């Protein structure tokens, strides 16, 4: 979206204000991730009442790095921080700074910080920090001049904050190990929060959040779905609930059934079912032996996860599969 005043064009159009979406994101929209929520919740106070901290000479933290796999709610947390504090959120992603317009990523960084300072208190969110913040001089990613210039400008901006300026920069990465150490020095991204894939309990909480606005049938057991979805991120679970609603609508049902959700889980995990992909007799037989082998081993091995389905109906790139929780 674009910010008022045409600022958006400076940031490859990836510049958004909370008022745009109408509804504010709050911590209630973020399930699980208790530790990360706690860390981010502390920052709300700094944005709401900077004077309180200023009075006693406390330094406001400026840079927070959210580290974790894609789809685990890092963007959501940044929006919730801005929503809870009721301040604007300026967001962009690392690669958005680079190469879209002539004039250089450095200039775009400067302008973004300038706009955020003007609007302060405010939140800046930079996704994919690693795409600008890679260790310099390793030749990784081509040792790009523009990237280096963008990174340098970001460091300059982070160092240029007045002690109590109420702008908080949240950045996200799923590859913290490749970040330039200069980014992690005191006064820069010196608060770090690790975000993991949700465990079973958190998956249930996420499913419940995304069930609120949907019509659920009486047979729906979300705890069973949470059990079936290890390894899925919050974004995957969001897709599951949405796909389930689409299945229900296609079949012209008024409510989502457990079967719709189970189908959706398999679709999100493996890709769409491909009934049109006919296996010839030999292929089908080979696939059946192959999958039966998996299923037998999973049954015989003491520590294997329970098998809930074996099939030779192709899905995504698989000709058949054994589904274990
Ligand atoms: P990231 O920035 O870590 O890649 P996002 O914040 O963009 O992930 O997550 C994408 C979507 O997935 C969110 O808008 C939300 O609908 C859903 N989601 C992810 N994590 C959670 C969570 N912890 N609670 C509720 N929904 C979540």
Short mmCIF file of C-alpha atoms and ligand atoms in Angstrom, two decimals:
data_model
loop_
_atom_site.label_atom_id
_atom_site.label_comp_id
_atom_site.label_asym_id
_atom_site.label_seq_id
_atom_site.Cartn_x
_atom_site.Cartn_y
_atom_site.Cartn_z
CA UNK A 1 0.00 0.00 0.00
CA UNK A 2 0.98 3.62 -0.29
CA UNK A 3 1.47 6.06 2.50
CA UNK A 4 -0.21 9.46 2.38
CA UNK A 5 1.79 12.13 0.66
CA UNK A 6 3.11 9.91 -2.07
CA UNK A 7 5.96 8.59 0.04
CA UNK A 8 5.16 5.11 -1.12
CA UNK A 9 6.89 5.54 -4.44
CA UNK A 10 10.17 5.92 -2.63
CA UNK A 11 9.86 2.51 -1.14
CA UNK A 12 8.85 0.40 -4.07
CA UNK A 13 5.26 0.69 -2.91
CA UNK A 14 5.83 -1.48 0.09
CA UNK A 15 5.15 1.14 2.57
CA UNK A 16 2.09 0.89 4.69
CA UNK A 17 0.26 2.66 7.43
CA UNK A 18 -1.97 0.84 9.90
CA UNK A 19 -4.97 3.02 9.18
CA UNK A 20 -5.15 1.59 5.67
CA UNK A 21 -6.39 -1.83 6.65
CA UNK A 22 -9.11 -0.34 8.84
CA UNK A 23 -8.71 -2.83 11.65
CA UNK A 24 -5.77 -2.66 13.95
CA UNK A 25 -3.66 -5.74 14.57
CA UNK A 26 -3.16 -6.48 18.26
CA UNK A 27 -1.42 -9.13 20.33
CA UNK A 28 -4.70 -11.03 20.42
CA UNK A 29 -4.14 -11.79 16.73
CA UNK A 30 -0.86 -13.52 17.48
CA UNK A 31 -1.18 -17.01 18.95
CA UNK A 32 1.60 -18.84 20.76
CA UNK A 33 5.03 -17.17 20.51
CA UNK A 34 4.72 -16.16 24.17
CA UNK A 35 8.35 -15.23 24.63
CA UNK A 36 8.44 -13.10 21.49
CA UNK A 37 5.16 -11.46 22.42
CA UNK A 38 6.51 -10.63 25.84
CA UNK A 39 9.64 -9.03 24.41
CA UNK A 40 7.68 -7.02 21.89
CA UNK A 41 5.03 -6.04 24.46
CA UNK A 42 7.73 -4.30 26.48
CA UNK A 43 8.35 -2.03 23.54
CA UNK A 44 4.76 -0.82 23.51
CA UNK A 45 5.45 1.20 26.65
CA UNK A 46 8.38 2.96 25.02
CA UNK A 47 6.20 4.02 22.13
CA UNK A 48 3.22 5.01 24.22
CA UNK A 49 4.97 7.03 26.85
CA UNK A 50 8.48 7.93 25.79
CA UNK A 51 8.57 10.74 28.38
CA UNK A 52 8.26 8.28 31.23
CA UNK A 53 11.52 6.67 30.21
CA UNK A 54 13.17 9.91 29.27
CA UNK A 55 12.47 11.36 32.73
CA UNK A 56 14.58 8.80 34.50
CA UNK A 57 17.27 8.76 31.86
CA UNK A 58 16.46 5.36 30.40
CA UNK A 59 17.54 4.61 26.86
CA UNK A 60 14.87 3.51 24.51
CA UNK A 61 15.83 0.34 22.62
CA UNK A 62 15.88 0.94 18.89
CA UNK A 63 16.60 -2.26 17.06
CA UNK A 64 14.96 -5.63 17.55
CA UNK A 65 15.81 -8.61 15.39
CA UNK A 66 13.18 -11.30 14.98
CA UNK A 67 14.83 -14.54 13.94
CA UNK A 68 12.88 -17.49 12.67
CA UNK A 69 11.49 -19.45 9.73
CA UNK A 70 9.07 -17.88 7.22
CA UNK A 71 5.42 -17.70 8.17
CA UNK A 72 5.90 -17.77 11.91
CA UNK A 73 4.31 -14.38 12.52
CA UNK A 74 7.21 -11.94 12.45
CA UNK A 75 5.39 -9.42 10.27
CA UNK A 76 2.28 -10.00 12.33
CA UNK A 77 4.22 -9.15 15.52
CA UNK A 78 5.50 -5.91 14.01
CA UNK A 79 1.97 -4.93 13.03
CA UNK A 80 0.73 -5.87 16.49
CA UNK A 81 3.40 -3.70 18.10
CA UNK A 82 2.28 -0.73 16.00
CA UNK A 83 -1.38 -1.58 16.60
CA UNK A 84 -1.03 -1.89 20.37
CA UNK A 85 0.89 1.37 20.62
CA UNK A 86 -1.46 2.96 18.09
CA UNK A 87 1.39 4.34 16.01
CA UNK A 88 2.14 4.12 12.29
CA UNK A 89 4.11 1.20 10.95
CA UNK A 90 6.47 1.76 8.03
CA UNK A 91 7.29 -1.50 6.40
CA UNK A 92 9.44 -2.67 3.58
CA UNK A 93 11.66 -5.54 2.77
CA UNK A 94 15.36 -5.74 2.33
CA UNK A 95 15.31 -6.56 -1.34
CA UNK A 96 12.78 -3.76 -1.86
CA UNK A 97 15.52 -1.26 -1.13
CA UNK A 98 17.68 -2.52 -3.88
CA UNK A 99 17.60 -2.22 -7.59
CA UNK A 100 14.03 -1.14 -8.26
CA UNK A 101 14.62 2.54 -8.83
CA UNK A 102 17.73 4.37 -9.83
CA UNK A 103 19.04 6.52 -7.06
CA UNK A 104 20.19 3.78 -4.76
CA UNK A 105 19.00 1.83 -1.76
CA UNK A 106 20.92 4.14 0.53
CA UNK A 107 18.71 7.08 -0.38
CA UNK A 108 15.59 5.01 0.11
CA UNK A 109 16.72 3.94 3.58
CA UNK A 110 17.41 7.55 4.50
CA UNK A 111 14.00 8.69 3.30
CA UNK A 112 12.19 5.93 5.10
CA UNK A 113 13.85 6.77 8.39
CA UNK A 114 13.19 10.44 7.81
CA UNK A 115 9.48 9.74 7.32
CA UNK A 116 9.33 7.54 10.42
CA UNK A 117 11.07 10.17 12.54
CA UNK A 118 8.63 12.76 11.37
CA UNK A 119 5.72 10.52 12.31
CA UNK A 120 7.29 9.40 15.61
CA UNK A 121 6.38 7.56 17.69
CA UNK A 122 6.51 4.95 14.96
CA UNK A 123 7.57 1.44 14.06
CA UNK A 124 9.76 0.52 11.11
CA UNK A 125 9.61 -3.07 9.92
CA UNK A 126 12.27 -4.45 7.60
CA UNK A 127 11.61 -7.96 6.34
CA UNK A 128 14.43 -10.07 4.85
CA UNK A 129 17.12 -8.07 6.61
CA UNK A 130 19.65 -10.61 5.34
CA UNK A 131 19.18 -9.49 1.76
CA UNK A 132 20.90 -6.19 2.60
CA UNK A 133 22.68 -7.14 5.78
CA UNK A 134 24.94 -9.96 4.65
CA UNK A 135 28.50 -10.04 5.85
CA UNK A 136 30.44 -7.64 3.69
CA UNK A 137 33.29 -8.71 1.48
CA UNK A 138 32.45 -12.40 1.31
CA UNK A 139 31.35 -12.17 -2.29
CA UNK A 140 28.05 -13.73 -1.24
CA UNK A 141 25.32 -12.48 -3.50
CA UNK A 142 27.84 -10.89 -5.82
CA UNK A 143 29.43 -8.36 -3.43
CA UNK A 144 26.98 -5.81 -4.74
CA UNK A 145 27.95 -2.14 -4.35
CA UNK A 146 24.40 -1.02 -3.95
CA UNK A 147 23.73 -3.53 -1.23
CA UNK A 148 26.79 -2.35 0.66
CA UNK A 149 25.73 1.25 0.31
CA UNK A 150 22.23 0.34 1.56
CA UNK A 151 23.64 -1.50 4.54
CA UNK A 152 25.96 1.39 5.38
CA UNK A 153 23.07 3.83 5.28
CA UNK A 154 21.04 1.59 7.56
CA UNK A 155 23.92 1.55 10.07
CA UNK A 156 24.19 5.32 9.86
CA UNK A 157 20.46 5.71 10.52
CA UNK A 158 20.51 3.31 13.46
CA UNK A 159 23.45 5.18 14.99
CA UNK A 160 21.80 8.51 14.36
CA UNK A 161 18.88 7.93 16.71
CA UNK A 162 18.72 10.32 19.60
CA UNK A 163 18.70 8.44 22.87
CA UNK A 164 15.01 8.84 23.38
CA UNK A 165 13.71 9.08 19.90
CA UNK A 166 10.66 6.86 19.83
CA UNK A 167 11.17 5.00 16.62
CA UNK A 168 11.63 1.26 16.97
CA UNK A 169 13.07 -0.75 14.13
CA UNK A 170 11.99 -4.36 13.93
CA UNK A 171 13.76 -6.51 11.39
CA UNK A 172 13.14 -10.11 10.43
CA UNK A 173 15.44 -12.77 9.08
CA UNK A 174 15.50 -16.52 8.83
CA UNK A 175 19.26 -16.54 8.32
CA UNK A 176 20.79 -14.69 11.28
CA UNK A 177 24.10 -16.50 10.75
CA UNK A 178 24.86 -14.60 7.56
CA UNK A 179 24.19 -11.12 8.97
CA UNK A 180 26.99 -8.60 9.07
CA UNK A 181 28.15 -8.44 12.71
CA UNK A 182 28.04 -4.64 12.49
CA UNK A 183 24.24 -4.89 12.53
CA UNK A 184 24.28 -6.64 15.88
CA UNK A 185 26.39 -4.14 17.81
CA UNK A 186 24.97 -2.23 20.79
CA UNK A 187 22.57 0.49 19.74
CA UNK A 188 21.68 -1.38 16.56
CA UNK A 189 19.86 -4.71 16.49
CA UNK A 190 20.96 -5.51 20.00
CA UNK A 191 17.73 -7.14 21.12
CA UNK A 192 17.19 -10.48 19.52
CA UNK A 193 14.12 -12.65 19.65
CA UNK A 194 14.02 -16.21 18.38
CA UNK A 195 10.79 -17.41 16.89
CA UNK A 196 10.21 -21.12 16.37
CA UNK A 197 7.65 -23.13 14.48
CA UNK A 198 4.60 -23.56 16.70
CA UNK A 199 4.28 -26.65 18.89
CA UNK A 200 1.03 -28.57 19.12
CA UNK A 201 -0.53 -26.28 21.69
CA UNK A 202 0.44 -23.18 19.73
CA UNK A 203 -0.88 -24.74 16.52
CA UNK A 204 -4.22 -25.25 18.21
CA UNK A 205 -4.26 -21.62 19.35
CA UNK A 206 -3.43 -20.43 15.82
CA UNK A 207 -6.15 -22.62 14.30
CA UNK A 208 -8.63 -21.23 16.81
CA UNK A 209 -7.76 -17.65 15.87
CA UNK A 210 -8.32 -18.38 12.22
CA UNK A 211 -11.57 -20.22 12.96
CA UNK A 212 -13.17 -17.22 14.65
CA UNK A 213 -14.53 -15.65 11.52
CA UNK A 214 -15.51 -18.93 9.88
CA UNK A 215 -18.58 -21.07 10.23
CA UNK A 216 -17.48 -24.31 11.80
CA UNK A 217 -19.49 -27.54 11.82
CA UNK A 218 -20.18 -29.45 14.99
CA UNK A 219 -17.86 -32.31 14.11
CA UNK A 220 -14.80 -30.07 13.89
CA UNK A 221 -12.02 -31.00 16.30
CA UNK A 222 -9.22 -28.52 15.96
CA UNK A 223 -7.07 -30.35 18.51
CA UNK A 224 -7.01 -33.31 16.14
CA UNK A 225 -5.90 -30.98 13.33
CA UNK A 226 -3.19 -29.54 15.57
CA UNK A 227 -1.98 -33.10 16.16
CA UNK A 228 -1.80 -33.78 12.44
CA UNK A 229 0.21 -30.71 11.52
CA UNK A 230 3.68 -30.87 13.06
CA UNK A 231 6.14 -28.67 11.17
CA UNK A 232 3.49 -26.31 9.85
CA UNK A 233 3.96 -22.59 10.40
CA UNK A 234 1.28 -20.10 11.39
CA UNK A 235 1.03 -19.08 7.74
CA UNK A 236 0.47 -22.73 6.72
CA UNK A 237 -2.28 -23.09 9.31
CA UNK A 238 -3.89 -19.92 8.08
CA UNK A 239 -3.92 -21.44 4.58
CA UNK A 240 -5.36 -24.69 5.93
CA UNK A 241 -8.35 -22.91 7.42
CA UNK A 242 -8.85 -20.88 4.29
CA UNK A 243 -8.61 -23.90 1.97
CA UNK A 244 -11.07 -25.74 4.21
CA UNK A 245 -13.54 -22.88 3.83
CA UNK A 246 -13.06 -22.98 0.06
CA UNK A 247 -13.72 -26.74 -0.01
CA UNK A 248 -16.91 -26.23 1.99
CA UNK A 249 -18.09 -23.41 -0.26
CA UNK A 250 -17.38 -25.43 -3.42
CA UNK A 251 -19.58 -28.20 -2.10
CA UNK A 252 -22.15 -25.63 -1.17
CA UNK A 253 -22.11 -26.45 2.50
CA UNK A 254 -23.04 -23.86 5.11
CA UNK A 255 -20.41 -25.00 7.56
CA UNK A 256 -16.86 -26.28 7.44
CA UNK A 257 -16.55 -29.96 8.37
CA UNK A 258 -13.63 -31.86 9.85
CA UNK A 259 -13.25 -33.60 6.50
CA UNK A 260 -12.77 -30.24 4.74
CA UNK A 261 -10.00 -29.34 7.15
CA UNK A 262 -8.30 -32.73 6.83
CA UNK A 263 -8.35 -32.37 3.04
CA UNK A 264 -6.98 -28.84 3.36
CA UNK A 265 -4.10 -30.03 5.56
CA UNK A 266 -3.04 -32.50 2.89
CA UNK A 267 -3.39 -29.91 0.16
CA UNK A 268 -1.27 -27.37 2.01
CA UNK A 269 1.33 -29.98 2.98
CA UNK A 270 1.61 -31.82 -0.34
CA UNK A 271 -0.10 -29.81 -3.06
CA UNK A 272 -3.46 -30.43 -4.71
CA UNK A 273 -4.83 -33.91 -5.27
CA UNK A 274 -4.43 -34.89 -8.91
CA UNK A 275 -7.19 -37.30 -9.77
CA UNK A 276 -6.65 -36.61 -13.44
CA UNK A 277 -3.12 -37.93 -13.21
CA UNK A 278 -3.90 -41.54 -14.10
CA UNK A 279 -1.31 -44.07 -13.09
CA UNK A 280 -1.03 -47.04 -15.42
CA UNK A 281 -1.38 -50.46 -13.86
CA UNK A 282 2.32 -51.02 -13.42
CA UNK A 283 2.96 -47.57 -11.93
CA UNK A 284 0.09 -48.02 -9.56
CA UNK A 285 1.38 -51.39 -8.44
CA UNK A 286 4.90 -50.11 -7.88
CA UNK A 287 3.59 -47.12 -5.96
CA UNK A 288 1.38 -49.37 -3.85
CA UNK A 289 4.33 -51.62 -2.92
CA UNK A 290 6.45 -48.59 -2.19
CA UNK A 291 3.89 -46.91 0.08
CA UNK A 292 2.98 -50.20 1.75
CA UNK A 293 6.65 -50.56 2.62
CA UNK A 294 6.63 -47.19 4.36
CA UNK A 295 3.42 -48.05 6.16
CA UNK A 296 4.66 -51.45 7.36
CA UNK A 297 7.91 -50.02 8.64
CA UNK A 298 6.10 -47.20 10.38
CA UNK A 299 3.89 -49.76 12.08
CA UNK A 300 6.70 -52.09 13.10
CA UNK A 301 9.21 -49.53 14.32
CA UNK A 302 8.73 -48.71 17.96
CA UNK A 303 9.45 -44.99 17.73
CA UNK A 304 7.75 -44.19 14.43
CA UNK A 305 4.87 -41.73 14.40
CA UNK A 306 1.39 -43.19 13.88
CA UNK A 307 0.20 -43.73 10.32
CA UNK A 308 -3.14 -42.11 9.60
CA UNK A 309 -3.39 -42.59 5.87
CA UNK A 310 -1.90 -44.54 2.97
CA UNK A 311 -2.89 -43.63 -0.56
CA UNK A 312 -2.02 -44.07 -4.24
CA UNK A 313 -3.98 -41.05 -5.35
CA UNK A 314 -1.35 -38.61 -6.65
CA UNK A 315 -1.02 -35.28 -4.90
CA UNK A 316 1.41 -32.50 -5.77
CA UNK A 317 4.53 -34.22 -6.99
CA UNK A 318 3.94 -37.47 -5.12
CA UNK A 319 2.39 -40.52 -6.81
CA UNK A 320 1.28 -41.81 -3.44
CA UNK A 321 2.14 -41.23 0.18
CA UNK A 322 1.94 -42.40 3.75
CA UNK A 323 0.74 -39.73 6.12
CA UNK A 324 2.21 -39.91 9.59
CA UNK A 325 1.50 -37.35 12.28
P1 LIG B 1 6.59 -14.01 8.75
O1 LIG B 1 6.68 -12.52 8.74
O2 LIG B 1 7.23 -14.64 9.95
O3 LIG B 1 7.01 -14.67 7.46
P2 LIG B 1 3.75 -13.48 8.79
O4 LIG B 1 3.64 -12.64 10.00
O5 LIG B 1 3.78 -12.79 7.48
O6 LIG B 1 5.04 -14.42 8.90
O7 LIG B 1 2.60 -14.59 8.81
C1 LIG B 1 1.71 -14.76 7.73
C2 LIG B 1 0.30 -15.02 8.21
O8 LIG B 1 0.24 -16.28 8.90
C3 LIG B 1 -0.18 -14.01 9.22
O9 LIG B 1 -0.75 -12.89 8.60
C4 LIG B 1 -1.21 -14.83 10.00
O10 LIG B 1 -2.44 -14.90 9.31
C5 LIG B 1 -0.61 -16.21 10.02
N1 LIG B 1 0.18 -16.42 11.24
C6 LIG B 1 1.52 -16.64 11.33
N2 LIG B 1 1.90 -16.80 12.60
C7 LIG B 1 0.79 -16.67 13.36
C8 LIG B 1 0.53 -16.70 14.77
N3 LIG B 1 1.51 -16.92 15.65
N4 LIG B 1 -0.74 -16.51 15.18
C9 LIG B 1 -1.74 -16.29 14.30
N5 LIG B 1 -1.57 -16.25 12.98
C10 LIG B 1 -0.33 -16.43 12.50
#
